[in-house]
mmCIF file of C-alpha atoms in Angstrom:
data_model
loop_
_atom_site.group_PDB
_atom_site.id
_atom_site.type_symbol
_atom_site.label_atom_id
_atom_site.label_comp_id
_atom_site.label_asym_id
_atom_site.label_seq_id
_atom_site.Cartn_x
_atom_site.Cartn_y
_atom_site.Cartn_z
ATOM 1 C CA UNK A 1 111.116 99.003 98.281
ATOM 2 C CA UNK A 2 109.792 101.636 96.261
ATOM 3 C CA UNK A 3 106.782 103.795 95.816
ATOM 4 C CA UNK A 4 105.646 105.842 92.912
ATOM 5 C CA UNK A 5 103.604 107.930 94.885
ATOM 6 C CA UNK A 6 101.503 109.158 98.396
ATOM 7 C CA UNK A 7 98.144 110.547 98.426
ATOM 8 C CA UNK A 8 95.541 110.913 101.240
ATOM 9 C CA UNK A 9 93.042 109.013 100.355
ATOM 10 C CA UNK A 10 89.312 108.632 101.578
ATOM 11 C CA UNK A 11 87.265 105.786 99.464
ATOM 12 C CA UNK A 12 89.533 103.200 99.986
ATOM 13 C CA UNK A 13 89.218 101.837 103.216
ATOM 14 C CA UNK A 14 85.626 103.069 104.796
ATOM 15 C CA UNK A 15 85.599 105.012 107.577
ATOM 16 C CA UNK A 16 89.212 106.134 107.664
ATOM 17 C CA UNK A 17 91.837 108.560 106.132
ATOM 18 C CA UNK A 18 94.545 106.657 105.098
ATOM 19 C CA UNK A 19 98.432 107.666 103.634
ATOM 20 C CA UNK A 20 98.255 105.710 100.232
ATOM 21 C CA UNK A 21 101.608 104.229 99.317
ATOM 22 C CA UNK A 22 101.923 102.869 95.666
ATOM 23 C CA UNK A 23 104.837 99.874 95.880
ATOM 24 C CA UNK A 24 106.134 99.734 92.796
ATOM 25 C CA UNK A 25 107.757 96.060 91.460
ATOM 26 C CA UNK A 26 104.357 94.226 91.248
ATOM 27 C CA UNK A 27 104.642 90.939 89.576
ATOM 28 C CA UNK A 28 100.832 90.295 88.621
ATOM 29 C CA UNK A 29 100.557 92.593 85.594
ATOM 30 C CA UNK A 30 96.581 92.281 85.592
ATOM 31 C CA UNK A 31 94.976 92.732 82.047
ATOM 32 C CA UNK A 32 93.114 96.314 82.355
ATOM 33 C CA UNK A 33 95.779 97.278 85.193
ATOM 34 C CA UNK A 34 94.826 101.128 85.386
ATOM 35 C CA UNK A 35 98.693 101.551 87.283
ATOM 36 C CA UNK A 36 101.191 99.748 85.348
ATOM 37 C CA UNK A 37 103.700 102.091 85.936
ATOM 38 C CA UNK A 38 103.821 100.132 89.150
ATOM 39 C CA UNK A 39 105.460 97.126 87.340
ATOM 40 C CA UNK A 40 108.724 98.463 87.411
ATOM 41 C CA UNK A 41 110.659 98.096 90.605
ATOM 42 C CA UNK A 42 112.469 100.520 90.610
ATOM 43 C CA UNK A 43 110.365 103.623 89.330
ATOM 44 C CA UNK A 44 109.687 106.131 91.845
ATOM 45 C CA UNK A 45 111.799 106.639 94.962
ATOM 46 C CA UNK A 46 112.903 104.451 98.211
ATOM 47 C CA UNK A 47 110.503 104.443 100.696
ATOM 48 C CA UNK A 48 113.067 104.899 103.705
ATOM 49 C CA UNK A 49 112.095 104.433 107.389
ATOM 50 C CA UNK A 50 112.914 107.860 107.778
ATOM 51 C CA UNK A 51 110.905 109.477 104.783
ATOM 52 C CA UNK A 52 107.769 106.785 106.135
ATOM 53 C CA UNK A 53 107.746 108.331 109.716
ATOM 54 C CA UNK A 54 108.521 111.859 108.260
ATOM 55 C CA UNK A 55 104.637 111.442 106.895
ATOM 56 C CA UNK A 56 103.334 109.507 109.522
ATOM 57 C CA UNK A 57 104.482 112.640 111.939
ATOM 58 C CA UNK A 58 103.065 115.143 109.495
ATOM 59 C CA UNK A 59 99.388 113.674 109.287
ATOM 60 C CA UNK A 60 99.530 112.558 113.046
ATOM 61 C CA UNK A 61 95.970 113.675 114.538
ATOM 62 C CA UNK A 62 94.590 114.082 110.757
ATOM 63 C CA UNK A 63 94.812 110.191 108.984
ATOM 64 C CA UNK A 64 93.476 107.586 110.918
ATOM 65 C CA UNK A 65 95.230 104.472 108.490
ATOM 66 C CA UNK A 66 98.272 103.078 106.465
ATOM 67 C CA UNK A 67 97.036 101.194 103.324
ATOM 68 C CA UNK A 68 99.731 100.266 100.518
ATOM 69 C CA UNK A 69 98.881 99.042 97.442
ATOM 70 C CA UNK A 70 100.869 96.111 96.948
ATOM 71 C CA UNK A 71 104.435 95.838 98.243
ATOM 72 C CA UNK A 72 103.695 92.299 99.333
ATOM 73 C CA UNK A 73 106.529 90.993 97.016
ATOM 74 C CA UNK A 74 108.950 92.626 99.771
ATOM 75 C CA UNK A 75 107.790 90.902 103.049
ATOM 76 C CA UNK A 76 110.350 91.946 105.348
ATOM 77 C CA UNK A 77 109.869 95.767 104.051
ATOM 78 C CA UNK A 78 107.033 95.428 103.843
ATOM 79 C CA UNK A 79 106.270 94.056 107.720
ATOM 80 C CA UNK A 80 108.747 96.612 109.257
ATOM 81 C CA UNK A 81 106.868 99.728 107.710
ATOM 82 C CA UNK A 82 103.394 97.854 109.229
ATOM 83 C CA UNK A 83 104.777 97.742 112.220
ATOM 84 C CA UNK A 84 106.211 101.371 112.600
ATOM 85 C CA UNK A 85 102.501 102.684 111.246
ATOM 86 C CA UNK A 86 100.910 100.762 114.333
ATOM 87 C CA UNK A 87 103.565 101.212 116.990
ATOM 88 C CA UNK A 88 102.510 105.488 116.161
ATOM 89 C CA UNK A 89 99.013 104.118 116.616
ATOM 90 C CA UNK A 90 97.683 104.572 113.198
ATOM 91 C CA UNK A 91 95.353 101.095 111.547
ATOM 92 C CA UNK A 92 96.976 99.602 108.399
ATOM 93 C CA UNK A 93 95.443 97.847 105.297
ATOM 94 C CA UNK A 94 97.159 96.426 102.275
ATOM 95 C CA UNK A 95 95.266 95.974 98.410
ATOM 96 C CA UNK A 96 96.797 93.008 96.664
ATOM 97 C CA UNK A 97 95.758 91.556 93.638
ATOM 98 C CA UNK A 98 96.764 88.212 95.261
ATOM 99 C CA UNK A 99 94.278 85.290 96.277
ATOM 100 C CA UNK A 100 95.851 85.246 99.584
ATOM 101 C CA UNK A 101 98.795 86.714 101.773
ATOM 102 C CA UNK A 102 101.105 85.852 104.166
ATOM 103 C CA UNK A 103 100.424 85.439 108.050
ATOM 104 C CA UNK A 104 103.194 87.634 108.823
ATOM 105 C CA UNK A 105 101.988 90.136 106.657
ATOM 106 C CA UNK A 106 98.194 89.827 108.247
ATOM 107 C CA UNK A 107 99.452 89.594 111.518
ATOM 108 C CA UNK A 108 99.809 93.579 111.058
ATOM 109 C CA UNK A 109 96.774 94.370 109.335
ATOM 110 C CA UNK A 110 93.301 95.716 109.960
ATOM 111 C CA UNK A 111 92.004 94.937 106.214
ATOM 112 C CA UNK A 112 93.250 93.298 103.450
ATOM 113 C CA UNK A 113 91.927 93.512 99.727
ATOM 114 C CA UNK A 114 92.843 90.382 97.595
ATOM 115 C CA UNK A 115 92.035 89.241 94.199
ATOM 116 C CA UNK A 116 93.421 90.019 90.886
ATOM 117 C CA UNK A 117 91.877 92.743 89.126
ATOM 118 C CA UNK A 118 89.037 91.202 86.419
ATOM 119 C CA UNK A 119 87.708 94.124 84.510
ATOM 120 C CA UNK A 120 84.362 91.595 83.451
ATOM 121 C CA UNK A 121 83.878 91.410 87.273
ATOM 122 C CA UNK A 122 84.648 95.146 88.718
ATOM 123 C CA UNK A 123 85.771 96.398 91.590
ATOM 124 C CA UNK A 124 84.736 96.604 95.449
ATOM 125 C CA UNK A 125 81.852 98.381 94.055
ATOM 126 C CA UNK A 126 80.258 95.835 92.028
ATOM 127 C CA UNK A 127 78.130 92.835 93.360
ATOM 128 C CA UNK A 128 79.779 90.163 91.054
ATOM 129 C CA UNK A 129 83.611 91.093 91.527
ATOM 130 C CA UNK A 130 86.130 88.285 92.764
ATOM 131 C CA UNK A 131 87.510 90.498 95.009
ATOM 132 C CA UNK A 132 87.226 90.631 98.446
ATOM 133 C CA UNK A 133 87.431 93.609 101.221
ATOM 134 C CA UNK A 134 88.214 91.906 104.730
ATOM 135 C CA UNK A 135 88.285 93.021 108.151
ATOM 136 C CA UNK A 136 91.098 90.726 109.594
ATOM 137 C CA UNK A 137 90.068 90.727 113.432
ATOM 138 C CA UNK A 138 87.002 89.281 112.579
ATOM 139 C CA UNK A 139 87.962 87.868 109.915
ATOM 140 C CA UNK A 140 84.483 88.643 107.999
ATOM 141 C CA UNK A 141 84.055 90.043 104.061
ATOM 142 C CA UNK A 142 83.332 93.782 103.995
ATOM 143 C CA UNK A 143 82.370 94.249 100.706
ATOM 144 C CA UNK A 144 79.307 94.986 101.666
ATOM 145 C CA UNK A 145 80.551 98.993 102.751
ATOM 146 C CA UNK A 146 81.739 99.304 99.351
ATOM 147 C CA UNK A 147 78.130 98.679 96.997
ATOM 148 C CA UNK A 148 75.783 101.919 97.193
ATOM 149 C CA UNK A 149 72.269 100.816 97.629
#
């Protein structure tokens, strides 16, 4: 599996830091894609166990989450790196353009963000997009911290 590129990022999932992976390989190709440099599979480099805890140890105590965007097309990878975020205590959260993912794949999530991309509709941030923002736990849509009133 492997990712173009790692940022901290702070918008994406409310209320946390997170370690942004980019998964490059995604099959979806969604018109208006602002990333599709990510459609290649093998752009960018192999995200290795070791090089994933090597950042998970450097922003211990100063990122509170794990979200990729995508990577869903390599379930086993995919699970194993979801698993090594939480077992070092940090939340994890996966963007997908798909309508729906896996229950081994949500059995190590916090959030989840399906739906294919539909510039006419928007983003998180607009009341009419198709996508959703949910809180697996309690399984409830959380779009809602998203829209600025």
């Amino acid at each position: 599996m492997n990712y173009y590129d790692f940022q901290v990022v702070f918008q994406e999932v409310p209320g946390e830091i997170s370690l942004c992976f980019s998964i490059c390989g995604c099959p979806l190709k969604c018109d208006g894609c602002h990333s599709p440099y990510l459609w290649k599979e093998f752009n960018g480099d192999t995200l290795t166990n070791e090089r994933f805890l090597e950042l998970l140890q450097q922003y211990e105590n100063l990122a509170t989450c794990v979200l990729f965007m995508g990577g869903e097309w390599h379930e086993e990878q995919l699970v194993n790196m979801l698993k090594l975020a939480r077992q070092k205590c940090y939340k994890t959260c996966l963007y997908t353009g798909q309508d729906q993912v896996s229950k081994t794949i949500l059995d190590e999530l916090n959030w989840v963000k399906i739906g294919k991309w539909d510039p006419n509709l928007g983003g998180l941030n607009s009341e009419k997009t198709n996508q959703k923002f949910i809180e697996i736990k309690s399984n409830t849509i959380k779009n809602n911290l998203f829209i600025k009133n």
